[in-house]
mmCIF file of C-alpha atoms in Angstrom:
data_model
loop_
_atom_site.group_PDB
_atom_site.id
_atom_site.type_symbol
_atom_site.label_atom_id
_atom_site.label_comp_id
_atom_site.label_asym_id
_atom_site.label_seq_id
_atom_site.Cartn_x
_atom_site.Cartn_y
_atom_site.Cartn_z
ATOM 1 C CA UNK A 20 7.081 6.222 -6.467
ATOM 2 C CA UNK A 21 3.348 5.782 -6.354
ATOM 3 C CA UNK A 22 2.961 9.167 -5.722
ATOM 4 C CA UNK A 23 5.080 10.499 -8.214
ATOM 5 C CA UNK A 24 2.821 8.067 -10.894
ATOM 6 C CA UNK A 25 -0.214 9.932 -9.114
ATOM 7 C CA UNK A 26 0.892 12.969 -8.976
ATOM 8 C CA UNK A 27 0.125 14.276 -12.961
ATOM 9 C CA UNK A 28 2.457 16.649 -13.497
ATOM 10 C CA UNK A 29 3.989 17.509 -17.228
ATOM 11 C CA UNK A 30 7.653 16.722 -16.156
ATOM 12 C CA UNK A 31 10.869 15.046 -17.116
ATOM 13 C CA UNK A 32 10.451 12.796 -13.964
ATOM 14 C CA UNK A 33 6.828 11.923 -15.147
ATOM 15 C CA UNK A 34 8.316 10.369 -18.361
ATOM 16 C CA UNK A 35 10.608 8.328 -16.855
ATOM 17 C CA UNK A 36 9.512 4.403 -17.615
ATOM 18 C CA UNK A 37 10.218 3.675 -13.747
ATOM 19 C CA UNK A 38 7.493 6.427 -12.815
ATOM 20 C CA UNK A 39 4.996 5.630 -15.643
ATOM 21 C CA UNK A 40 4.945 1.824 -13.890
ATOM 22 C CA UNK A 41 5.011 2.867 -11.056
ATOM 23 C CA UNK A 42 1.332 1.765 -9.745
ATOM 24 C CA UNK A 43 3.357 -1.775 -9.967
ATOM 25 C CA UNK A 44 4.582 -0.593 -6.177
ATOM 26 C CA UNK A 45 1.219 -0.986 -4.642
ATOM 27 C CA UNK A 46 2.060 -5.091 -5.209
ATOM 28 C CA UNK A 47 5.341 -4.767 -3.921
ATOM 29 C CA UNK A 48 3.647 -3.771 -0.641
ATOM 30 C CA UNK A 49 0.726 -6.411 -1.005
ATOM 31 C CA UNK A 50 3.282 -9.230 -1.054
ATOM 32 C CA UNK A 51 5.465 -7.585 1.568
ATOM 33 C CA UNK A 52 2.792 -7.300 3.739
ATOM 34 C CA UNK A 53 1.718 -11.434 3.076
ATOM 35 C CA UNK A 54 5.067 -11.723 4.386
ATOM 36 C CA UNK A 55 5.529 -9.819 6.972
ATOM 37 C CA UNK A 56 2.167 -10.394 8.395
ATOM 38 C CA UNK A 57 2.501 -14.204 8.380
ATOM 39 C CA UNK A 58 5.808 -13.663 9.614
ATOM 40 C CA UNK A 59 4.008 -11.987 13.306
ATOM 41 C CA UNK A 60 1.210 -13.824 13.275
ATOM 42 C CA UNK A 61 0.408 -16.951 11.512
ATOM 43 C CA UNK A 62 2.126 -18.967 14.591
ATOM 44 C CA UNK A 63 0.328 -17.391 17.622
ATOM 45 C CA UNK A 64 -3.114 -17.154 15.483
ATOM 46 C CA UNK A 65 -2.462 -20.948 14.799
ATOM 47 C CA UNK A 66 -1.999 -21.279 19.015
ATOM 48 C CA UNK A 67 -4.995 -19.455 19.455
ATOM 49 C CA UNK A 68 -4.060 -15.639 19.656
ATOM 50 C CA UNK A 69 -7.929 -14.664 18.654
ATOM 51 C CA UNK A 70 -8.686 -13.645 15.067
ATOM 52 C CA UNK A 71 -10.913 -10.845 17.068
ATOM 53 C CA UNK A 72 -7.791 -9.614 18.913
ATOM 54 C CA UNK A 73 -5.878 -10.046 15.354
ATOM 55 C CA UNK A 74 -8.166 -7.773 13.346
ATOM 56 C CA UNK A 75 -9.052 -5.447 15.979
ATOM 57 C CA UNK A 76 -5.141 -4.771 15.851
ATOM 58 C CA UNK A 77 -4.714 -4.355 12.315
ATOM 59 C CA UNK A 78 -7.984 -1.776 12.190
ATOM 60 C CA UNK A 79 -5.817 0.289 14.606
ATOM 61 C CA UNK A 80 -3.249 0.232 12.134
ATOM 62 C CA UNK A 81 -4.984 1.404 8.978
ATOM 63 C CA UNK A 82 -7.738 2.569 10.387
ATOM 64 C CA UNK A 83 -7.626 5.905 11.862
ATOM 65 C CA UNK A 84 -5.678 7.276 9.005
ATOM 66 C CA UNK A 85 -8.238 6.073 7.142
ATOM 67 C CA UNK A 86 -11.075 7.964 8.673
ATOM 68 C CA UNK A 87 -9.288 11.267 8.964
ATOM 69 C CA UNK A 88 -8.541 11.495 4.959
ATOM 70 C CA UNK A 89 -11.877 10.315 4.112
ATOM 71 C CA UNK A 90 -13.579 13.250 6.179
ATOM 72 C CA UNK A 91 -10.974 15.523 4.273
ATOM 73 C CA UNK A 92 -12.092 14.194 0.988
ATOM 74 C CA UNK A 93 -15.981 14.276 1.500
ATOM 75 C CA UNK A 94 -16.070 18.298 1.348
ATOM 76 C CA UNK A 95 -12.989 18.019 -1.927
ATOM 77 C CA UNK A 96 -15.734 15.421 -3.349
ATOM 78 C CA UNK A 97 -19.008 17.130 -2.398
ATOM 79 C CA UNK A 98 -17.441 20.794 -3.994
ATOM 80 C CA UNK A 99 -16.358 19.016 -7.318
ATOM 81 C CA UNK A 100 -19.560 16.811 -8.111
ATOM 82 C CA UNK A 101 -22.482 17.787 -5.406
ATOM 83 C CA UNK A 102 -23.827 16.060 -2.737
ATOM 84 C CA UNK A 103 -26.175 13.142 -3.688
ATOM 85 C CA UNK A 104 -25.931 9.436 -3.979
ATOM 86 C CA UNK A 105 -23.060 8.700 -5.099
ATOM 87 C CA UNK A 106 -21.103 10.952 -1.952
ATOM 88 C CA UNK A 107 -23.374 8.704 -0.069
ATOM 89 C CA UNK A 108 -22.314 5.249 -1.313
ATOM 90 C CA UNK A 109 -18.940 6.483 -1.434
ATOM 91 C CA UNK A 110 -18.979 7.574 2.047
ATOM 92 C CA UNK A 111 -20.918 4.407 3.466
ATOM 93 C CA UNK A 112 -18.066 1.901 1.544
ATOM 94 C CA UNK A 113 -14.930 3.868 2.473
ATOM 95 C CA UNK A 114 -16.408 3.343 6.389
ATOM 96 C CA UNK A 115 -16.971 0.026 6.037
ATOM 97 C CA UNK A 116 -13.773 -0.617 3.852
ATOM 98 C CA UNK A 117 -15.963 -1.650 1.089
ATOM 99 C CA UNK A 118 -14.526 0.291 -1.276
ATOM 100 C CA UNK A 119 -11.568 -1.957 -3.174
ATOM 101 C CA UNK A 120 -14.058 -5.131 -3.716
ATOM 102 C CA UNK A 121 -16.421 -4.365 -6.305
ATOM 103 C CA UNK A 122 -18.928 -2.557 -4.844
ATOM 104 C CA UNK A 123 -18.653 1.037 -6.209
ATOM 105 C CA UNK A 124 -18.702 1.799 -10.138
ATOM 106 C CA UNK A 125 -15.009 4.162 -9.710
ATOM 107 C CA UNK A 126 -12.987 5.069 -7.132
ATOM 108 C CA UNK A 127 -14.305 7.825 -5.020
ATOM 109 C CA UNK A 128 -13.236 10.058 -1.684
ATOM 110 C CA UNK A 129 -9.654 8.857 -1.516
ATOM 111 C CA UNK A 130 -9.051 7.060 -4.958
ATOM 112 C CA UNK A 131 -5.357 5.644 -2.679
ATOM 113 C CA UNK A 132 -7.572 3.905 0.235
ATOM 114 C CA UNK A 133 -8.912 1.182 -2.497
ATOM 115 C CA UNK A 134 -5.912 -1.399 -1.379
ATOM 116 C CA UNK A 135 -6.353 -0.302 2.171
ATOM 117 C CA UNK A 136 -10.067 -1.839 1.925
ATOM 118 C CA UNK A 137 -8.677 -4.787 -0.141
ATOM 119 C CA UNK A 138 -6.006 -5.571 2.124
ATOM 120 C CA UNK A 139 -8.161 -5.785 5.551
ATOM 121 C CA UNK A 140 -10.261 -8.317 3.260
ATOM 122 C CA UNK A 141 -7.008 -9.880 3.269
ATOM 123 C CA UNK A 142 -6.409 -10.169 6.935
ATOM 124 C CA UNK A 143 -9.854 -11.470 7.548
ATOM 125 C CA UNK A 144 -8.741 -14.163 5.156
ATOM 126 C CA UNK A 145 -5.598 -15.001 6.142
ATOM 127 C CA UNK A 146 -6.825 -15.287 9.637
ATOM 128 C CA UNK A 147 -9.694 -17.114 9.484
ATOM 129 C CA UNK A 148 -8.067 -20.078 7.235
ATOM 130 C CA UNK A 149 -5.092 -20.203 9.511
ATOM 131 C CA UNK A 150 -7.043 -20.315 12.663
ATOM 132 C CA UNK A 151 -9.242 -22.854 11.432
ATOM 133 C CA UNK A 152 -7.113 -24.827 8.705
ATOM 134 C CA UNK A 153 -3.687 -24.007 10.354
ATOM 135 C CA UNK A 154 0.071 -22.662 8.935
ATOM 136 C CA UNK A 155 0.131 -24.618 5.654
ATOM 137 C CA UNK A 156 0.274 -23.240 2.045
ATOM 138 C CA UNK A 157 -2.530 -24.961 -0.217
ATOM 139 C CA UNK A 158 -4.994 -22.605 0.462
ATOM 140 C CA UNK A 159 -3.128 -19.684 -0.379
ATOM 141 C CA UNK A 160 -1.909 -21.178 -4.274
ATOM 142 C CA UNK A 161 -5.442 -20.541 -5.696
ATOM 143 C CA UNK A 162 -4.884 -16.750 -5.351
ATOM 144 C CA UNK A 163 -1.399 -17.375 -6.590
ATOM 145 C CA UNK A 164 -2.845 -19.251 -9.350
ATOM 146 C CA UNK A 165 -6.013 -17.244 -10.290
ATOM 147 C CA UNK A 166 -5.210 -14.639 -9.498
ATOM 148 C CA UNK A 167 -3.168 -13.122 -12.767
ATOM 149 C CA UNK A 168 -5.487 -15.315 -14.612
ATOM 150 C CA UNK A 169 -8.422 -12.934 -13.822
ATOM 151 C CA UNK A 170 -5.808 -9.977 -13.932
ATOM 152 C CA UNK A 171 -4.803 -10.967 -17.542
ATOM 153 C CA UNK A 172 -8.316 -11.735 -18.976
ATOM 154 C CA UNK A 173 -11.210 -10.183 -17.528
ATOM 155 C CA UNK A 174 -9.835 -6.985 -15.192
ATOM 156 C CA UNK A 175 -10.292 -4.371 -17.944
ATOM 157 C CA UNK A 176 -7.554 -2.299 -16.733
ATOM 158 C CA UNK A 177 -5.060 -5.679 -16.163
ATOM 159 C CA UNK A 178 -2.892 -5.420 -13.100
ATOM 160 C CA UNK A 179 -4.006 -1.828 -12.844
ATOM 161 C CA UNK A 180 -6.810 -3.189 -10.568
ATOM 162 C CA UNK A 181 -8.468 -0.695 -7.744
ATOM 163 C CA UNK A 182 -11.545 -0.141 -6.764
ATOM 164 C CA UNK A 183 -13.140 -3.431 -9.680
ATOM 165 C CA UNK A 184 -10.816 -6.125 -9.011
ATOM 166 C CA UNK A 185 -8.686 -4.860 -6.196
ATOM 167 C CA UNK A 186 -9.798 -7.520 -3.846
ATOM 168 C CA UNK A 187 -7.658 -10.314 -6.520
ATOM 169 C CA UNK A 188 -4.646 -8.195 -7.061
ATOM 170 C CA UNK A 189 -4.465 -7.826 -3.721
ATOM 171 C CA UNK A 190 -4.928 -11.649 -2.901
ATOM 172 C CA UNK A 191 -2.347 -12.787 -5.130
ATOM 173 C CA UNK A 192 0.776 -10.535 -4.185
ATOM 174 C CA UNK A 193 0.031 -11.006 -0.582
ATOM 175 C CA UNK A 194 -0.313 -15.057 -0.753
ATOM 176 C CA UNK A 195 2.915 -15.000 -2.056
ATOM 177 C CA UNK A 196 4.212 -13.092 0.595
ATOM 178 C CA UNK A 197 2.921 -15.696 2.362
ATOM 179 C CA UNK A 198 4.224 -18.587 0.410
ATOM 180 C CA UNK A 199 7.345 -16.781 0.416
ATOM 181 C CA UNK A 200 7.742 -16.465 4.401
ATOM 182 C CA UNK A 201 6.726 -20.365 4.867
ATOM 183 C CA UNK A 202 9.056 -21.362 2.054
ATOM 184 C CA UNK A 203 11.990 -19.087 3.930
ATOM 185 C CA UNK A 204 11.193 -21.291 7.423
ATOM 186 C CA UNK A 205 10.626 -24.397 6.002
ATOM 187 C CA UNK A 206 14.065 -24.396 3.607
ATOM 188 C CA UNK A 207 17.555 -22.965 5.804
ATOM 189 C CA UNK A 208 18.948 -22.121 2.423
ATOM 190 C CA UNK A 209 16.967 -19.168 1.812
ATOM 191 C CA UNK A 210 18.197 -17.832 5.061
ATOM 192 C CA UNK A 211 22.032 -19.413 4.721
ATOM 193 C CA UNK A 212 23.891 -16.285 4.719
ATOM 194 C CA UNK A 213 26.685 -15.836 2.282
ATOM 195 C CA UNK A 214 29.918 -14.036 2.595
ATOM 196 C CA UNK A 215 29.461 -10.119 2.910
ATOM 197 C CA UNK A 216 30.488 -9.529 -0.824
ATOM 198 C CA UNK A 217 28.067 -12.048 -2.396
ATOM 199 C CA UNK A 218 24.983 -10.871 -0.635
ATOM 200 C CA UNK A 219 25.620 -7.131 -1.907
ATOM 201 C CA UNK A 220 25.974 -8.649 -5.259
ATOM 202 C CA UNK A 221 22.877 -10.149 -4.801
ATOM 203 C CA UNK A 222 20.833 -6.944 -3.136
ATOM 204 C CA UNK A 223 22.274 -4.700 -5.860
ATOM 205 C CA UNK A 224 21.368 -7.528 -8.493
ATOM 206 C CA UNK A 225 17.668 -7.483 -7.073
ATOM 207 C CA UNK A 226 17.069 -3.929 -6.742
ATOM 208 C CA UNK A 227 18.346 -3.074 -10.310
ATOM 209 C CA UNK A 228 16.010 -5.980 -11.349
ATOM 210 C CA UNK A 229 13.270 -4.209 -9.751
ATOM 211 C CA UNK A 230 14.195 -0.564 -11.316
ATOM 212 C CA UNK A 231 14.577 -2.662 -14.423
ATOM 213 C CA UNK A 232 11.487 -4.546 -14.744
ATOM 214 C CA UNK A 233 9.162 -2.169 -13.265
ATOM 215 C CA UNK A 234 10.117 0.273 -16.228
ATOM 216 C CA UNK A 235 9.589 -2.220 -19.067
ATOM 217 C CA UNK A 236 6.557 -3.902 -17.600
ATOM 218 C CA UNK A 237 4.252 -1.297 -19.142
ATOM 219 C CA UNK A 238 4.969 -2.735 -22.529
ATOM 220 C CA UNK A 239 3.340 -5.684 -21.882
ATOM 221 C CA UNK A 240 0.209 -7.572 -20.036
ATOM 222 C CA UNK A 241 1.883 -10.304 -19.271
ATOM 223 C CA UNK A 242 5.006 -8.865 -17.736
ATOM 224 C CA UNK A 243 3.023 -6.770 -15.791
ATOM 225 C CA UNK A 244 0.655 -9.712 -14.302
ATOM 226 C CA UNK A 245 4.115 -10.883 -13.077
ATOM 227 C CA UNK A 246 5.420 -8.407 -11.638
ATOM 228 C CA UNK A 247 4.417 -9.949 -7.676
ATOM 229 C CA UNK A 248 6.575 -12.881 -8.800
ATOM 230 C CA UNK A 249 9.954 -10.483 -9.080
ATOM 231 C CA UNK A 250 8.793 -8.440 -5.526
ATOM 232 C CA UNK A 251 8.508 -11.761 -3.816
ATOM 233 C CA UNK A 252 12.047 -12.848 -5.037
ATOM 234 C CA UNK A 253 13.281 -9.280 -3.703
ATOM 235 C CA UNK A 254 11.768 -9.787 -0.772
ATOM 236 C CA UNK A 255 13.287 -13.067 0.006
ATOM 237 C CA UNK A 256 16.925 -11.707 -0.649
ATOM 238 C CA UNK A 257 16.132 -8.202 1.491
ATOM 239 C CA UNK A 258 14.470 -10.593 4.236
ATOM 240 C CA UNK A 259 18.099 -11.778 4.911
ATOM 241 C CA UNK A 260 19.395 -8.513 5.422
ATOM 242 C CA UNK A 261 23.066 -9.577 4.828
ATOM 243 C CA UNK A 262 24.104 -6.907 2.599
ATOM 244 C CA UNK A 263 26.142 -3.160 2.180
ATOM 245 C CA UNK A 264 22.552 -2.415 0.483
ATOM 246 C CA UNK A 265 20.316 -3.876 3.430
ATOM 247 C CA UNK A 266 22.681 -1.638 5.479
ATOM 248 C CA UNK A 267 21.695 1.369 3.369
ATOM 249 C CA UNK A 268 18.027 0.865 4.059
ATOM 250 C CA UNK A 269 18.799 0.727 8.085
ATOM 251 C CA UNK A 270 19.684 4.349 8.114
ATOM 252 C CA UNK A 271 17.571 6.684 10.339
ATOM 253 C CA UNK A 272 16.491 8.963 7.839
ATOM 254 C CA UNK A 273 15.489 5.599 5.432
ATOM 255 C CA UNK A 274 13.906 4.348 8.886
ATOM 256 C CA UNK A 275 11.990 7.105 9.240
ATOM 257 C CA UNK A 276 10.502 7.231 5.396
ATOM 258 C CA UNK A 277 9.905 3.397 6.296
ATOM 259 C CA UNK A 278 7.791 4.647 9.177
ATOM 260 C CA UNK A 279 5.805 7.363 7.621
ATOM 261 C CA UNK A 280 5.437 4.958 4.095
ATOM 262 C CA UNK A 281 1.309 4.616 5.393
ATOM 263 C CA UNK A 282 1.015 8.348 5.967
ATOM 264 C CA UNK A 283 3.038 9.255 2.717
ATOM 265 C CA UNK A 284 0.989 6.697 0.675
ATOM 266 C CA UNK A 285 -2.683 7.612 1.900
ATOM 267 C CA UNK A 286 -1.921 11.589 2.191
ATOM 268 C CA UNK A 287 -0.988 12.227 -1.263
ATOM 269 C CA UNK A 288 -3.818 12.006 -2.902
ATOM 270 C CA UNK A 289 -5.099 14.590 -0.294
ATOM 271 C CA UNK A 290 -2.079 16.976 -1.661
ATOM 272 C CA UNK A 291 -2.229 16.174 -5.128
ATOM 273 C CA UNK A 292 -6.571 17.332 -4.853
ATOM 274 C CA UNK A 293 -5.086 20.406 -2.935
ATOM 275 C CA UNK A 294 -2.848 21.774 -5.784
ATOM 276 C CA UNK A 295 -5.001 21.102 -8.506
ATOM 277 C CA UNK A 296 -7.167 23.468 -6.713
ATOM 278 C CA UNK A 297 -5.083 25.535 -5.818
ATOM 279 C CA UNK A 298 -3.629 25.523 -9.707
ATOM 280 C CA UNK A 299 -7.193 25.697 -10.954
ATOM 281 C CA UNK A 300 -8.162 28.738 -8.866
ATOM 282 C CA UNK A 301 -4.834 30.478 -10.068
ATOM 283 C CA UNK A 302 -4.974 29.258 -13.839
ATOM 284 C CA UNK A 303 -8.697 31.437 -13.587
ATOM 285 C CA UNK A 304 -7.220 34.129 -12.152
ATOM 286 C CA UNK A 305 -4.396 34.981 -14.217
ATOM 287 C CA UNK A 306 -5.681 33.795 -17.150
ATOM 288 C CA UNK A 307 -2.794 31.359 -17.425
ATOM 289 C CA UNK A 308 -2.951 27.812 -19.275
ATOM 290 C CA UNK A 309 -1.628 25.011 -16.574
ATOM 291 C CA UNK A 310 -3.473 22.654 -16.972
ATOM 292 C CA UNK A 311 -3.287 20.237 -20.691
ATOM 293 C CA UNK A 312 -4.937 16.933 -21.765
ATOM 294 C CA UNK A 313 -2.209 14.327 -22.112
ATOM 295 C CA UNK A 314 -2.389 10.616 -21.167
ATOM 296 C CA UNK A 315 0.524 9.719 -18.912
ATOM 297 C CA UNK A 316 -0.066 6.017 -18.622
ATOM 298 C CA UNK A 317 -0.511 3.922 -22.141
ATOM 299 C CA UNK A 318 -3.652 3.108 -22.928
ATOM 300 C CA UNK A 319 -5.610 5.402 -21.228
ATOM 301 C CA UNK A 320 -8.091 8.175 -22.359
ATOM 302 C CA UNK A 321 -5.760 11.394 -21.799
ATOM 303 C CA UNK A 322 -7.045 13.708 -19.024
ATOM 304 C CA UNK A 323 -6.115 17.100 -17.149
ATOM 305 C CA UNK A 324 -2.901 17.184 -15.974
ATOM 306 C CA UNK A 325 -0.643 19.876 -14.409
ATOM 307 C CA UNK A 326 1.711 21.515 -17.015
ATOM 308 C CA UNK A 327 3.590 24.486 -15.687
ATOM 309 C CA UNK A 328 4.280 26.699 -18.919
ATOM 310 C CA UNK A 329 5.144 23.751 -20.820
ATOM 311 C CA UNK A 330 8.280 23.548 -18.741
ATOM 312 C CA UNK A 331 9.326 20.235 -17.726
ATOM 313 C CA UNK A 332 11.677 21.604 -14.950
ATOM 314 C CA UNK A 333 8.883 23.365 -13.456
ATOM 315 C CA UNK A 334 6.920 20.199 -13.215
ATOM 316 C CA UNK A 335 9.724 18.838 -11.894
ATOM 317 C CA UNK A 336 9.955 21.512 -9.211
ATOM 318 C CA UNK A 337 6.937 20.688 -8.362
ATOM 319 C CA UNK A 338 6.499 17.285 -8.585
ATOM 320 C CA UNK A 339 9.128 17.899 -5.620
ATOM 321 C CA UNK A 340 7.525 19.818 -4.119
ATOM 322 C CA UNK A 341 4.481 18.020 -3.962
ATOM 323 C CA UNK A 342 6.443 14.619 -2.447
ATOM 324 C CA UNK A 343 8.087 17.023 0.137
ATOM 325 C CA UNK A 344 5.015 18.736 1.281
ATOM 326 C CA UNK A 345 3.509 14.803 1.542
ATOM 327 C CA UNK A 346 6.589 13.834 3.831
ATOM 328 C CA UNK A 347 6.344 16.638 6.552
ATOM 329 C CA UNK A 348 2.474 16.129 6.560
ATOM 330 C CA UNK A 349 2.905 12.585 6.875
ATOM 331 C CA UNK A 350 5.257 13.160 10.164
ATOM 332 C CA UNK A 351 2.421 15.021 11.945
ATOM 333 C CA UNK A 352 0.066 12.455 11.060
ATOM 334 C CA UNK A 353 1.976 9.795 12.036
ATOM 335 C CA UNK A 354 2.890 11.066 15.725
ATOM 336 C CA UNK A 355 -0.927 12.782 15.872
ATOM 337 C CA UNK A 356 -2.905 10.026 13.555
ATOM 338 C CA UNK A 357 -1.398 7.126 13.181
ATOM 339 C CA UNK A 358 0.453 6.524 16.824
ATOM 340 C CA UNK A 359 -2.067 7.605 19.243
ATOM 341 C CA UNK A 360 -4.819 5.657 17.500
ATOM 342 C CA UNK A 361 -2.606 1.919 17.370
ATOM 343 C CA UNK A 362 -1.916 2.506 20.434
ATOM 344 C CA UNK A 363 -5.020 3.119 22.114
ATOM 345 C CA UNK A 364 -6.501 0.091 20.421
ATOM 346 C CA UNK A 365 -3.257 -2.087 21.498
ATOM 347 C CA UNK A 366 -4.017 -0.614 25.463
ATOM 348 C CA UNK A 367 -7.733 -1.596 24.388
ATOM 349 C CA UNK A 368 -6.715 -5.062 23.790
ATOM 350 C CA UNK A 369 -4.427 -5.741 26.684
ATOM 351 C CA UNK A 370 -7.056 -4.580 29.030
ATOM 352 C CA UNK A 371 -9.740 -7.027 27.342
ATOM 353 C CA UNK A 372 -6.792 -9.827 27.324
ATOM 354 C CA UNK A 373 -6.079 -9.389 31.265
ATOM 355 C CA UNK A 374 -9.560 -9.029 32.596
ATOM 356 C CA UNK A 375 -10.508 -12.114 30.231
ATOM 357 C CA UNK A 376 -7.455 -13.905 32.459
ATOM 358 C CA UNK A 377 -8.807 -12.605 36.123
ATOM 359 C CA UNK A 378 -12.003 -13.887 34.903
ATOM 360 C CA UNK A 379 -11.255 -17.215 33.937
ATOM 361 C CA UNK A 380 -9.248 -17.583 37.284
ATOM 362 C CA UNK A 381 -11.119 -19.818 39.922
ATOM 363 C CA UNK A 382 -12.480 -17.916 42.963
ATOM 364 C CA UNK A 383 -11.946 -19.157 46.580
ATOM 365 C CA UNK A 384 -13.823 -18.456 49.537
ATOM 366 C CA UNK A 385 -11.423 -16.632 52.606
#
């Protein structure tokens, strides 16, 4: 759905409320990754697992992804506005996963890799107060609680946050994933499982809430500043995977989108830069209008975007197109990308965690 609201394509699919919302998604994940990452790791970092080891880990999850579509974009970047100091800032940030906290005046290189940088400022967060304040909650309600304050007030583009105040969007959603997993342990009830009919009542009551509210949010500020409240209740019910719906979402070929969700959610901007090119080079060429100034999302100044003859079946088409070209890249940059480079770093880690073992081990004289 994010890249369908990226993607800027004249279309009947465009116009749909749920796609013109659709940024909303990027706090979905934030909160689902507070919970799922306190859910691995807030115990063992508490017992000492290493906030070294920790982060080291999670930079071999996002990281060389990361590096291969920023050295994609720097050539897309340098060809559309010239090399000079503002491809250098943008290239220094986006190394140092700068990029989502302020720093830069717009988003540059990758415009998607904004929460990527916000959300590693998250995991240096989360584990340096729980390896030196431990697994309790307090800390993490001042996010909670300033968080849509500063989204609501000052953030001039509201919960539309990237690259300005990414950093606090991405605070809030993923303390309450974090609330949310400690509230799930320390209260049975959230994980009490009901009988078989009740609990696909309540999946298919939570993900029509989600279609629902996601495509009326737009309308307002304030329903869109709460939008991490509603993911973090859907997460909770999906979390106790009890459900026909939960059942739905275990399939291999939803198991496998599940899988590639990183590659399909960092490559897209890649393919969306590659047909407007591609569109631009052709719309020269054969002196053919396909490109028209519109504003897709409310409130913004309108800007180029993709309009196939006016037809909004051919933006459809490809709008389609476009997702499924995302997809198959995505599955060679998982298993080329994505794979090889957590796992080397995992291998890296092990090594470092069993010679750090043999050396601590007393010697004795034979």
């Amino acid at each position: 759905m994010v890249a369908m609201f990226h993607f800027d394509v004249i279309s009947h699919l465009s116009f749909l409320p749920l796609t013109r919302n659709a940024y909303l998604f990027v706090d979905f994940f934030f909160v689902l990754s507070g919970f799922v990452i306190a859910s691995n790791y807030r115990s063992r970092l508490a017992e000492g697992f290493g906030t070294g080891r920790f982060l080291a880990l999670r930079l071999g999850r996002i990281y060389p992804l990361h590096l291969l579509t920023l050295l994609l974009f720097i050539p897309i970047d340098a060809a559309k506005d010239g090399i000079g100091p503002n491809l250098l800032q943008a290239i220094v940030t986006n190394i140092l996963l700068l990029q989502g906290l302020g720093v830069n005046p717009q988003n540059w290189l990758n415009f998607a890799s904004w929460s990527i940088s916000a959300e590693f400022s998250a995991y240096v967060i989360f584990a340096a107060v729980v390896s030196r304040i431990g697994p309790t909650i307090w800390p993490w309600l001042l996010p909670i609680i300033a968080g849509p304050a500063v989204l609501a007030t000052i953030s001039p583009d509201g919960m539309n946050a990237t690259y300005d105040y990414g950093l606090v969007r991405c605070l809030y959603g993923f303390a309450l994933g974090v609330v949310s997993f400690d509230l799930r342990e320390r209260f049975p009830v959230l994980r009490a499982r009901l009988v078989p009919s009740d609990e696909t009542w309540l999946e298919t009551a939570s993900f029509m809430l989600v279609v629902g509210y996601v495509s009326v949010a737009g309308s307002s500020v304030t329903l869109q500043v709460a939008s991490p409240l509603v993911f973090t209740l859907v997460v909770l019910v999906f979390a106790r995977e009890a459900g026909a719906v939960s059942r739905r979402l275990t399939v291999p070929f939803m198991l496998m989108i599940g899988t590639l969700t990183y590659s399909i959610y960092m490559l897209h901007p890649l393919v969306r830069a590659v047909a407007r090119a591609v569109l631009m080079v052709v719309e020269r060429h054969g002196h053919m209008d396909l490109f028209v100034s519109y504003a897709l999302s409310s409130g913004h100044e309108p800007t180029k975007v993709v309009s196939i003859n006016g037809s909004l079946w051919l933006g459809d088409l490809l709008q389609i197109a476009m997702l499924l070209l995302t997809v198959l890249l995505s599955v060679a940059t998982y298993r080329f990308v994505e794979e090889p480079g957590r796992n080397w770093v995992r291998r890296l880690m092990d090594r470092r965690k069993v010679g750090a073992v043999r050396s601590a081990q007393p010697a004795f004289d034979t």
